[in-house]
């Protein structure tokens, strides 16, 4: 089965894909995206958040299993993540190593930059302005060969990472300001949405723990603090919107069919591979259902 989702006439239909963030939990969406590549499923617009932005780069560059390498092989490298990095650089996830050293043309697993740039899909990376706390949707135009700071900006989890400088501004993780950018896709004219969530449908986001700790660490970024304090409330609102669109037949949602062992900072490759395989299995179980949704 091969699905071609680029519409013949843009004013008739525009299909969007949204990939939520979640650190190492994004191994789940990596599995689904690889299945999209197997079935040649393409979209008119893709929006990523945090690690979901990184996953989309490999998908749009048509590099199957490249994301899996990052989650199960490269994360074992001491430079990738860990407290040693945090004590040395102030960042638990070494984004420069992940999306620079490894990803650049001279790296051990370079992104196919030419294929990425030639892909006609509109691609946005959700980031949060560190000074204002406002969401910003970076695009492929913000990436250059061997300069993938736009991905780093989307992935810079507050406290766990330092903000990333790009175009003279500082950015934190996009999940702070827009965890699931459904409204962005609708505003852009998407008629149908496929949404990849990284938690089971039963998941209910709770208020952020350790408030005094992150308030102190992020004291120079008061608007980011405010967004983190309110994030669970906005998350509930967007999940309700996703459910409403799903009921109306506008959205098709993939979410883990059961709770896995993987958390944001999990480093166990076996557990992460299991999460990836869960994405594969969940896609395969609903493949025909997705085909019908996209063909309506």
PDB file of C-alpha atoms in Angstrom:
ATOM      1  CA  UNK A   1       0.000   0.000   0.000  1.00  0.00           C
ATOM      2  CA  UNK A   2       1.381   3.376  -1.068  1.00  0.00           C
ATOM      3  CA  UNK A   3      -0.261   6.615   0.011  1.00  0.00           C
ATOM      4  CA  UNK A   4       0.510   9.900  -1.687  1.00  0.00           C
ATOM      5  CA  UNK A   5      -0.882  12.704   0.414  1.00  0.00           C
ATOM      6  CA  UNK A   6       0.207  15.724  -1.625  1.00  0.00           C
ATOM      7  CA  UNK A   7      -3.154  16.963  -2.933  1.00  0.00           C
ATOM      8  CA  UNK A   8      -3.600  17.654  -6.605  1.00  0.00           C
ATOM      9  CA  UNK A   9      -5.175  21.006  -5.795  1.00  0.00           C
ATOM     10  CA  UNK A  10      -3.974  22.782  -2.650  1.00  0.00           C
ATOM     11  CA  UNK A  11      -7.324  24.519  -2.137  1.00  0.00           C
ATOM     12  CA  UNK A  12      -9.099  21.166  -1.835  1.00  0.00           C
ATOM     13  CA  UNK A  13      -7.167  19.453   0.922  1.00  0.00           C
ATOM     14  CA  UNK A  14      -4.183  20.054   3.156  1.00  0.00           C
ATOM     15  CA  UNK A  15      -2.969  17.270   5.411  1.00  0.00           C
ATOM     16  CA  UNK A  16      -0.948  17.991   8.525  1.00  0.00           C
ATOM     17  CA  UNK A  17       1.211  15.920  10.848  1.00  0.00           C
ATOM     18  CA  UNK A  18       1.986  16.905  14.445  1.00  0.00           C
ATOM     19  CA  UNK A  19       4.637  15.089  16.485  1.00  0.00           C
ATOM     20  CA  UNK A  20       4.643  15.740  20.227  1.00  0.00           C
ATOM     21  CA  UNK A  21       7.860  15.927  22.249  1.00  0.00           C
ATOM     22  CA  UNK A  22       8.833  13.792  25.210  1.00  0.00           C
ATOM     23  CA  UNK A  23      12.576  13.153  25.267  1.00  0.00           C
ATOM     24  CA  UNK A  24      13.394   9.473  24.969  1.00  0.00           C
ATOM     25  CA  UNK A  25       9.674   8.617  24.893  1.00  0.00           C
ATOM     26  CA  UNK A  26       9.774   9.901  21.307  1.00  0.00           C
ATOM     27  CA  UNK A  27      11.153   6.512  20.306  1.00  0.00           C
ATOM     28  CA  UNK A  28       7.439   5.703  19.950  1.00  0.00           C
ATOM     29  CA  UNK A  29       6.833   8.275  17.215  1.00  0.00           C
ATOM     30  CA  UNK A  30      10.139   7.274  15.610  1.00  0.00           C
ATOM     31  CA  UNK A  31       8.632   3.835  14.988  1.00  0.00           C
ATOM     32  CA  UNK A  32       5.477   5.284  13.443  1.00  0.00           C
ATOM     33  CA  UNK A  33       7.444   7.679  11.242  1.00  0.00           C
ATOM     34  CA  UNK A  34       9.521   4.794   9.935  1.00  0.00           C
ATOM     35  CA  UNK A  35       6.296   3.025   9.010  1.00  0.00           C
ATOM     36  CA  UNK A  36       5.189   6.180   7.188  1.00  0.00           C
ATOM     37  CA  UNK A  37       8.397   5.932   5.162  1.00  0.00           C
ATOM     38  CA  UNK A  38       7.719   2.263   4.426  1.00  0.00           C
ATOM     39  CA  UNK A  39       4.291   3.155   3.060  1.00  0.00           C
ATOM     40  CA  UNK A  40       5.461   6.402   1.415  1.00  0.00           C
ATOM     41  CA  UNK A  41       3.013   8.477   3.440  1.00  0.00           C
ATOM     42  CA  UNK A  42       3.701  12.186   3.002  1.00  0.00           C
ATOM     43  CA  UNK A  43       2.070  15.323   4.367  1.00  0.00           C
ATOM     44  CA  UNK A  44       1.657  18.903   3.239  1.00  0.00           C
ATOM     45  CA  UNK A  45       2.709  20.284   6.610  1.00  0.00           C
ATOM     46  CA  UNK A  46       4.644  18.794   9.526  1.00  0.00           C
ATOM     47  CA  UNK A  47       5.040  20.414  12.944  1.00  0.00           C
ATOM     48  CA  UNK A  48       7.412  19.010  15.538  1.00  0.00           C
ATOM     49  CA  UNK A  49       7.861  19.768  19.207  1.00  0.00           C
ATOM     50  CA  UNK A  50      11.132  19.126  21.049  1.00  0.00           C
ATOM     51  CA  UNK A  51      12.444  15.629  20.210  1.00  0.00           C
ATOM     52  CA  UNK A  52       9.490  15.346  17.837  1.00  0.00           C
ATOM     53  CA  UNK A  53      11.190  18.041  15.740  1.00  0.00           C
ATOM     54  CA  UNK A  54      14.329  15.953  15.575  1.00  0.00           C
ATOM     55  CA  UNK A  55      12.324  12.872  14.610  1.00  0.00           C
ATOM     56  CA  UNK A  56      10.713  14.770  11.747  1.00  0.00           C
ATOM     57  CA  UNK A  57      14.095  15.734  10.293  1.00  0.00           C
ATOM     58  CA  UNK A  58      15.014  12.083   9.703  1.00  0.00           C
ATOM     59  CA  UNK A  59      11.518  11.373   8.375  1.00  0.00           C
ATOM     60  CA  UNK A  60      11.580  14.283   5.919  1.00  0.00           C
ATOM     61  CA  UNK A  61      15.123  13.364   4.873  1.00  0.00           C
ATOM     62  CA  UNK A  62      13.784   9.835   4.242  1.00  0.00           C
ATOM     63  CA  UNK A  63      16.362   8.188   6.507  1.00  0.00           C
ATOM     64  CA  UNK A  64      14.651   5.147   7.947  1.00  0.00           C
ATOM     65  CA  UNK A  65      15.821   3.978  11.404  1.00  0.00           C
ATOM     66  CA  UNK A  66      18.120   6.977  11.767  1.00  0.00           C
ATOM     67  CA  UNK A  67      16.090   8.145  14.769  1.00  0.00           C
ATOM     68  CA  UNK A  68      16.360   4.688  16.302  1.00  0.00           C
ATOM     69  CA  UNK A  69      20.157   4.960  16.192  1.00  0.00           C
ATOM     70  CA  UNK A  70      20.010   8.105  18.313  1.00  0.00           C
ATOM     71  CA  UNK A  71      17.733   6.540  20.915  1.00  0.00           C
ATOM     72  CA  UNK A  72      19.419   3.146  21.245  1.00  0.00           C
ATOM     73  CA  UNK A  73      23.049   3.515  20.094  1.00  0.00           C
ATOM     74  CA  UNK A  74      24.339   7.064  20.338  1.00  0.00           C
ATOM     75  CA  UNK A  75      22.668   7.755  23.675  1.00  0.00           C
ATOM     76  CA  UNK A  76      25.235   5.349  25.154  1.00  0.00           C
ATOM     77  CA  UNK A  77      27.980   7.822  24.268  1.00  0.00           C
ATOM     78  CA  UNK A  78      28.993   9.741  27.416  1.00  0.00           C
ATOM     79  CA  UNK A  79      28.742  13.031  25.504  1.00  0.00           C
ATOM     80  CA  UNK A  80      25.057  12.453  24.671  1.00  0.00           C
ATOM     81  CA  UNK A  81      23.350  12.796  28.044  1.00  0.00           C
ATOM     82  CA  UNK A  82      24.035  12.483  31.751  1.00  0.00           C
ATOM     83  CA  UNK A  83      25.014  14.283  34.915  1.00  0.00           C
ATOM     84  CA  UNK A  84      28.630  14.564  33.764  1.00  0.00           C
ATOM     85  CA  UNK A  85      27.414  16.734  30.900  1.00  0.00           C
ATOM     86  CA  UNK A  86      25.246  18.741  33.273  1.00  0.00           C
ATOM     87  CA  UNK A  87      28.099  19.450  35.688  1.00  0.00           C
ATOM     88  CA  UNK A  88      30.451  20.315  32.832  1.00  0.00           C
ATOM     89  CA  UNK A  89      28.197  22.345  30.538  1.00  0.00           C
ATOM     90  CA  UNK A  90      24.975  23.025  32.438  1.00  0.00           C
ATOM     91  CA  UNK A  91      22.972  20.794  30.070  1.00  0.00           C
ATOM     92  CA  UNK A  92      21.891  17.202  30.770  1.00  0.00           C
ATOM     93  CA  UNK A  93      21.234  16.630  27.058  1.00  0.00           C
ATOM     94  CA  UNK A  94      24.249  17.744  25.005  1.00  0.00           C
ATOM     95  CA  UNK A  95      22.313  19.190  22.079  1.00  0.00           C
ATOM     96  CA  UNK A  96      25.439  20.396  20.314  1.00  0.00           C
ATOM     97  CA  UNK A  97      26.743  16.833  20.285  1.00  0.00           C
ATOM     98  CA  UNK A  98      23.409  15.307  19.244  1.00  0.00           C
ATOM     99  CA  UNK A  99      22.411  17.778  16.531  1.00  0.00           C
ATOM    100  CA  UNK A 100      25.893  19.039  15.716  1.00  0.00           C
ATOM    101  CA  UNK A 101      28.727  16.559  16.089  1.00  0.00           C
ATOM    102  CA  UNK A 102      26.657  13.507  15.133  1.00  0.00           C
ATOM    103  CA  UNK A 103      24.274  15.173  12.673  1.00  0.00           C
ATOM    104  CA  UNK A 104      26.627  17.381  10.647  1.00  0.00           C
ATOM    105  CA  UNK A 105      27.993  16.282   7.289  1.00  0.00           C
ATOM    106  CA  UNK A 106      31.224  15.103   8.908  1.00  0.00           C
ATOM    107  CA  UNK A 107      29.416  13.294  11.733  1.00  0.00           C
ATOM    108  CA  UNK A 108      28.898   9.583  12.271  1.00  0.00           C
ATOM    109  CA  UNK A 109      25.251   9.765  11.180  1.00  0.00           C
ATOM    110  CA  UNK A 110      24.735  12.912   9.085  1.00  0.00           C
ATOM    111  CA  UNK A 111      21.293  14.060   8.091  1.00  0.00           C
ATOM    112  CA  UNK A 112      20.687  13.913   4.337  1.00  0.00           C
ATOM    113  CA  UNK A 113      20.533  17.685   4.084  1.00  0.00           C
ATOM    114  CA  UNK A 114      19.905  17.818   0.342  1.00  0.00           C
ATOM    115  CA  UNK A 115      16.922  15.472   0.556  1.00  0.00           C
ATOM    116  CA  UNK A 116      15.612  17.406   3.562  1.00  0.00           C
ATOM    117  CA  UNK A 117      15.791  20.718   1.721  1.00  0.00           C
ATOM    118  CA  UNK A 118      14.277  19.284  -1.467  1.00  0.00           C
ATOM    119  CA  UNK A 119      11.284  17.855   0.392  1.00  0.00           C
ATOM    120  CA  UNK A 120       8.272  20.056  -0.526  1.00  0.00           C
ATOM    121  CA  UNK A 121       6.602  19.549   2.860  1.00  0.00           C
ATOM    122  CA  UNK A 122       6.182  22.672   4.998  1.00  0.00           C
ATOM    123  CA  UNK A 123       8.159  21.936   8.167  1.00  0.00           C
ATOM    124  CA  UNK A 124       7.955  23.820  11.462  1.00  0.00           C
ATOM    125  CA  UNK A 125       9.898  23.382  14.694  1.00  0.00           C
ATOM    126  CA  UNK A 126       8.122  24.671  17.783  1.00  0.00           C
ATOM    127  CA  UNK A 127      10.302  26.733  20.136  1.00  0.00           C
ATOM    128  CA  UNK A 128       9.794  29.099  23.072  1.00  0.00           C
ATOM    129  CA  UNK A 129      11.322  32.571  23.217  1.00  0.00           C
ATOM    130  CA  UNK A 130      13.295  32.546  26.476  1.00  0.00           C
ATOM    131  CA  UNK A 131      12.660  36.223  27.186  1.00  0.00           C
ATOM    132  CA  UNK A 132       8.970  36.519  26.346  1.00  0.00           C
ATOM    133  CA  UNK A 133       7.772  32.939  26.872  1.00  0.00           C
ATOM    134  CA  UNK A 134       5.927  33.170  23.550  1.00  0.00           C
ATOM    135  CA  UNK A 135       5.796  30.346  21.043  1.00  0.00           C
ATOM    136  CA  UNK A 136       7.690  30.650  17.792  1.00  0.00           C
ATOM    137  CA  UNK A 137       7.461  28.268  14.865  1.00  0.00           C
ATOM    138  CA  UNK A 138      10.889  28.028  13.294  1.00  0.00           C
ATOM    139  CA  UNK A 139      11.088  26.601   9.795  1.00  0.00           C
ATOM    140  CA  UNK A 140      13.417  24.845   7.418  1.00  0.00           C
ATOM    141  CA  UNK A 141      14.658  28.294   6.428  1.00  0.00           C
ATOM    142  CA  UNK A 142      16.180  28.572   9.906  1.00  0.00           C
ATOM    143  CA  UNK A 143      18.402  25.566   9.212  1.00  0.00           C
ATOM    144  CA  UNK A 144      21.570  25.593   7.150  1.00  0.00           C
ATOM    145  CA  UNK A 145      23.943  22.826   6.278  1.00  0.00           C
ATOM    146  CA  UNK A 146      25.819  21.859   9.448  1.00  0.00           C
ATOM    147  CA  UNK A 147      23.852  24.418  11.461  1.00  0.00           C
ATOM    148  CA  UNK A 148      20.892  22.740  13.101  1.00  0.00           C
ATOM    149  CA  UNK A 149      20.399  25.120  16.006  1.00  0.00           C
ATOM    150  CA  UNK A 150      16.705  25.340  15.103  1.00  0.00           C
ATOM    151  CA  UNK A 151      16.328  21.705  16.182  1.00  0.00           C
ATOM    152  CA  UNK A 152      18.386  22.388  19.298  1.00  0.00           C
ATOM    153  CA  UNK A 153      16.160  25.357  20.115  1.00  0.00           C
ATOM    154  CA  UNK A 154      13.044  23.195  19.871  1.00  0.00           C
ATOM    155  CA  UNK A 155      14.650  20.558  22.136  1.00  0.00           C
ATOM    156  CA  UNK A 156      16.228  22.734  24.868  1.00  0.00           C
ATOM    157  CA  UNK A 157      14.270  21.537  27.913  1.00  0.00           C
ATOM    158  CA  UNK A 158      14.433  24.213  30.633  1.00  0.00           C
ATOM    159  CA  UNK A 159      16.710  23.297  33.568  1.00  0.00           C
ATOM    160  CA  UNK A 160      17.990  20.244  31.668  1.00  0.00           C
ATOM    161  CA  UNK A 161      19.441  22.422  28.914  1.00  0.00           C
ATOM    162  CA  UNK A 162      20.724  25.928  28.511  1.00  0.00           C
ATOM    163  CA  UNK A 163      18.765  28.104  26.077  1.00  0.00           C
ATOM    164  CA  UNK A 164      19.913  28.026  22.466  1.00  0.00           C
ATOM    165  CA  UNK A 165      20.886  31.202  20.634  1.00  0.00           C
ATOM    166  CA  UNK A 166      19.511  31.575  17.115  1.00  0.00           C
ATOM    167  CA  UNK A 167      19.104  34.725  15.032  1.00  0.00           C
ATOM    168  CA  UNK A 168      20.119  36.858  17.999  1.00  0.00           C
ATOM    169  CA  UNK A 169      17.484  35.397  20.329  1.00  0.00           C
ATOM    170  CA  UNK A 170      17.458  32.711  23.013  1.00  0.00           C
ATOM    171  CA  UNK A 171      15.095  29.747  22.863  1.00  0.00           C
ATOM    172  CA  UNK A 172      13.875  26.934  25.081  1.00  0.00           C
ATOM    173  CA  UNK A 173      11.930  23.782  24.274  1.00  0.00           C
ATOM    174  CA  UNK A 174       8.740  24.345  22.275  1.00  0.00           C
ATOM    175  CA  UNK A 175       6.709  22.188  24.643  1.00  0.00           C
ATOM    176  CA  UNK A 176       6.848  24.993  27.197  1.00  0.00           C
ATOM    177  CA  UNK A 177       4.615  27.248  25.094  1.00  0.00           C
ATOM    178  CA  UNK A 178       2.776  24.864  22.733  1.00  0.00           C
ATOM    179  CA  UNK A 179       2.944  21.165  23.608  1.00  0.00           C
ATOM    180  CA  UNK A 180       0.744  19.996  20.730  1.00  0.00           C
ATOM    181  CA  UNK A 181       0.456  22.716  18.034  1.00  0.00           C
ATOM    182  CA  UNK A 182      -2.973  21.749  16.731  1.00  0.00           C
ATOM    183  CA  UNK A 183      -4.189  25.332  16.467  1.00  0.00           C
ATOM    184  CA  UNK A 184      -1.123  26.247  14.394  1.00  0.00           C
ATOM    185  CA  UNK A 185      -1.984  23.491  11.902  1.00  0.00           C
ATOM    186  CA  UNK A 186      -5.629  24.560  11.736  1.00  0.00           C
ATOM    187  CA  UNK A 187      -4.656  28.210  11.265  1.00  0.00           C
ATOM    188  CA  UNK A 188      -2.405  27.113   8.404  1.00  0.00           C
ATOM    189  CA  UNK A 189      -5.383  25.574   6.654  1.00  0.00           C
ATOM    190  CA  UNK A 190      -4.909  21.886   7.418  1.00  0.00           C
ATOM    191  CA  UNK A 191      -8.160  19.993   6.787  1.00  0.00           C
ATOM    192  CA  UNK A 192      -6.977  16.697   8.272  1.00  0.00           C
ATOM    193  CA  UNK A 193      -4.490  16.116  11.052  1.00  0.00           C
ATOM    194  CA  UNK A 194      -2.518  13.089  12.124  1.00  0.00           C
ATOM    195  CA  UNK A 195      -1.296  13.576  15.699  1.00  0.00           C
ATOM    196  CA  UNK A 196       1.436  11.462  17.293  1.00  0.00           C
ATOM    197  CA  UNK A 197       1.282  11.554  21.093  1.00  0.00           C
ATOM    198  CA  UNK A 198       4.007  10.146  23.309  1.00  0.00           C
ATOM    199  CA  UNK A 199       1.791   9.129  26.259  1.00  0.00           C
ATOM    200  CA  UNK A 200      -1.219   6.781  26.440  1.00  0.00           C
ATOM    201  CA  UNK A 201      -4.661   8.339  26.080  1.00  0.00           C
ATOM    202  CA  UNK A 202      -5.224   7.860  29.817  1.00  0.00           C
ATOM    203  CA  UNK A 203      -2.338  10.232  30.617  1.00  0.00           C
ATOM    204  CA  UNK A 204      -3.265  13.344  32.617  1.00  0.00           C
ATOM    205  CA  UNK A 205      -0.541  15.962  32.912  1.00  0.00           C
ATOM    206  CA  UNK A 206      -0.004  17.126  36.466  1.00  0.00           C
ATOM    207  CA  UNK A 207       1.397  20.439  37.739  1.00  0.00           C
ATOM    208  CA  UNK A 208       5.169  20.548  37.471  1.00  0.00           C
ATOM    209  CA  UNK A 209       7.002  19.222  40.519  1.00  0.00           C
ATOM    210  CA  UNK A 210       9.976  20.862  42.246  1.00  0.00           C
ATOM    211  CA  UNK A 211       8.629  24.349  41.688  1.00  0.00           C
ATOM    212  CA  UNK A 212      11.127  26.122  44.018  1.00  0.00           C
ATOM    213  CA  UNK A 213      14.012  24.380  42.223  1.00  0.00           C
ATOM    214  CA  UNK A 214      13.141  25.367  38.668  1.00  0.00           C
ATOM    215  CA  UNK A 215      11.986  28.809  39.799  1.00  0.00           C
ATOM    216  CA  UNK A 216      15.519  29.357  41.123  1.00  0.00           C
ATOM    217  CA  UNK A 217      17.367  27.867  38.142  1.00  0.00           C
ATOM    218  CA  UNK A 218      15.225  29.832  35.661  1.00  0.00           C
ATOM    219  CA  UNK A 219      15.051  33.043  37.691  1.00  0.00           C
ATOM    220  CA  UNK A 220      16.382  35.040  34.732  1.00  0.00           C
ATOM    221  CA  UNK A 221      13.483  33.823  32.573  1.00  0.00           C
ATOM    222  CA  UNK A 222      10.293  34.725  34.492  1.00  0.00           C
ATOM    223  CA  UNK A 223       7.975  34.290  31.496  1.00  0.00           C
ATOM    224  CA  UNK A 224       9.271  30.770  30.925  1.00  0.00           C
ATOM    225  CA  UNK A 225       8.650  30.018  34.606  1.00  0.00           C
ATOM    226  CA  UNK A 226       5.073  31.230  34.222  1.00  0.00           C
ATOM    227  CA  UNK A 227       4.524  29.045  31.165  1.00  0.00           C
ATOM    228  CA  UNK A 228       5.869  25.990  32.993  1.00  0.00           C
ATOM    229  CA  UNK A 229       3.615  26.720  35.977  1.00  0.00           C
ATOM    230  CA  UNK A 230       0.578  26.828  33.664  1.00  0.00           C
ATOM    231  CA  UNK A 231       1.604  24.108  31.246  1.00  0.00           C
ATOM    232  CA  UNK A 232      -0.633  21.365  32.669  1.00  0.00           C
ATOM    233  CA  UNK A 233      -3.700  23.584  32.286  1.00  0.00           C
ATOM    234  CA  UNK A 234      -2.984  24.409  28.648  1.00  0.00           C
ATOM    235  CA  UNK A 235      -2.185  20.763  27.977  1.00  0.00           C
ATOM    236  CA  UNK A 236      -5.648  19.732  29.188  1.00  0.00           C
ATOM    237  CA  UNK A 237      -7.209  22.282  26.824  1.00  0.00           C
ATOM    238  CA  UNK A 238      -5.317  21.093  23.756  1.00  0.00           C
ATOM    239  CA  UNK A 239      -6.007  17.429  24.537  1.00  0.00           C
ATOM    240  CA  UNK A 240      -9.710  18.287  24.688  1.00  0.00           C
ATOM    241  CA  UNK A 241      -9.365  19.973  21.287  1.00  0.00           C
ATOM    242  CA  UNK A 242      -7.632  16.910  19.863  1.00  0.00           C
ATOM    243  CA  UNK A 243     -10.459  14.689  21.125  1.00  0.00           C
ATOM    244  CA  UNK A 244     -13.057  17.025  19.626  1.00  0.00           C
ATOM    245  CA  UNK A 245     -11.327  17.012  16.231  1.00  0.00           C
ATOM    246  CA  UNK A 246     -11.055  13.244  16.446  1.00  0.00           C
ATOM    247  CA  UNK A 247     -14.800  12.922  17.083  1.00  0.00           C
ATOM    248  CA  UNK A 248     -15.494  15.225  14.135  1.00  0.00           C
ATOM    249  CA  UNK A 249     -13.340  13.087  11.859  1.00  0.00           C
ATOM    250  CA  UNK A 250     -10.729  15.810  11.376  1.00  0.00           C
ATOM    251  CA  UNK A 251      -7.944  14.220  13.414  1.00  0.00           C
ATOM    252  CA  UNK A 252      -6.420  10.752  13.591  1.00  0.00           C
ATOM    253  CA  UNK A 253      -4.438  10.095  16.760  1.00  0.00           C
ATOM    254  CA  UNK A 254      -1.682   7.629  17.533  1.00  0.00           C
ATOM    255  CA  UNK A 255      -0.837   7.194  21.215  1.00  0.00           C
ATOM    256  CA  UNK A 256       0.926   4.316  22.986  1.00  0.00           C
ATOM    257  CA  UNK A 257      -1.552   1.465  23.439  1.00  0.00           C
ATOM    258  CA  UNK A 258      -0.057   0.787  26.852  1.00  0.00           C
ATOM    259  CA  UNK A 259       2.291   2.475  29.284  1.00  0.00           C
ATOM    260  CA  UNK A 260       5.918   1.657  28.522  1.00  0.00           C
ATOM    261  CA  UNK A 261       8.956   1.850  30.765  1.00  0.00           C
ATOM    262  CA  UNK A 262      10.517   4.818  28.986  1.00  0.00           C
ATOM    263  CA  UNK A 263      10.600   8.250  30.584  1.00  0.00           C
ATOM    264  CA  UNK A 264      12.057  11.526  29.319  1.00  0.00           C
ATOM    265  CA  UNK A 265      15.626  10.715  30.383  1.00  0.00           C
ATOM    266  CA  UNK A 266      15.602   6.897  30.119  1.00  0.00           C
ATOM    267  CA  UNK A 267      18.916   5.487  28.903  1.00  0.00           C
ATOM    268  CA  UNK A 268      18.146   1.737  28.833  1.00  0.00           C
ATOM    269  CA  UNK A 269      18.386   0.763  25.154  1.00  0.00           C
ATOM    270  CA  UNK A 270      16.221  -2.348  25.544  1.00  0.00           C
ATOM    271  CA  UNK A 271      13.364  -0.348  27.056  1.00  0.00           C
ATOM    272  CA  UNK A 272      13.703   2.317  24.376  1.00  0.00           C
ATOM    273  CA  UNK A 273      13.740  -0.275  21.593  1.00  0.00           C
ATOM    274  CA  UNK A 274      10.567  -1.711  23.099  1.00  0.00           C
ATOM    275  CA  UNK A 275       8.964   1.734  22.890  1.00  0.00           C
ATOM    276  CA  UNK A 276      10.008   2.021  19.242  1.00  0.00           C
ATOM    277  CA  UNK A 277       8.548  -1.412  18.510  1.00  0.00           C
ATOM    278  CA  UNK A 278       5.323  -0.352  20.225  1.00  0.00           C
ATOM    279  CA  UNK A 279       5.046   2.483  17.707  1.00  0.00           C
ATOM    280  CA  UNK A 280       5.528  -0.021  14.887  1.00  0.00           C
ATOM    281  CA  UNK A 281       2.898  -2.371  16.338  1.00  0.00           C
ATOM    282  CA  UNK A 282       0.350   0.383  16.994  1.00  0.00           C
ATOM    283  CA  UNK A 283       0.758   1.646  13.437  1.00  0.00           C
ATOM    284  CA  UNK A 284       0.391  -1.820  11.947  1.00  0.00           C
ATOM    285  CA  UNK A 285      -2.766  -2.450  13.997  1.00  0.00           C
ATOM    286  CA  UNK A 286      -4.418   0.718  12.632  1.00  0.00           C
ATOM    287  CA  UNK A 287      -2.830   0.904   9.202  1.00  0.00           C
ATOM    288  CA  UNK A 288      -6.027   0.289   7.240  1.00  0.00           C
ATOM    289  CA  UNK A 289      -7.960   2.636   9.513  1.00  0.00           C
ATOM    290  CA  UNK A 290      -5.416   5.373   8.786  1.00  0.00           C
ATOM    291  CA  UNK A 291      -5.590   4.612   5.071  1.00  0.00           C
ATOM    292  CA  UNK A 292      -9.361   5.071   5.138  1.00  0.00           C
ATOM    293  CA  UNK A 293      -9.072   8.314   7.122  1.00  0.00           C
ATOM    294  CA  UNK A 294      -6.605   9.808   4.673  1.00  0.00           C
ATOM    295  CA  UNK A 295      -8.540   8.765   1.604  1.00  0.00           C
ATOM    296  CA  UNK A 296     -11.859  10.300   2.680  1.00  0.00           C
TER     297      UNK A 296
END
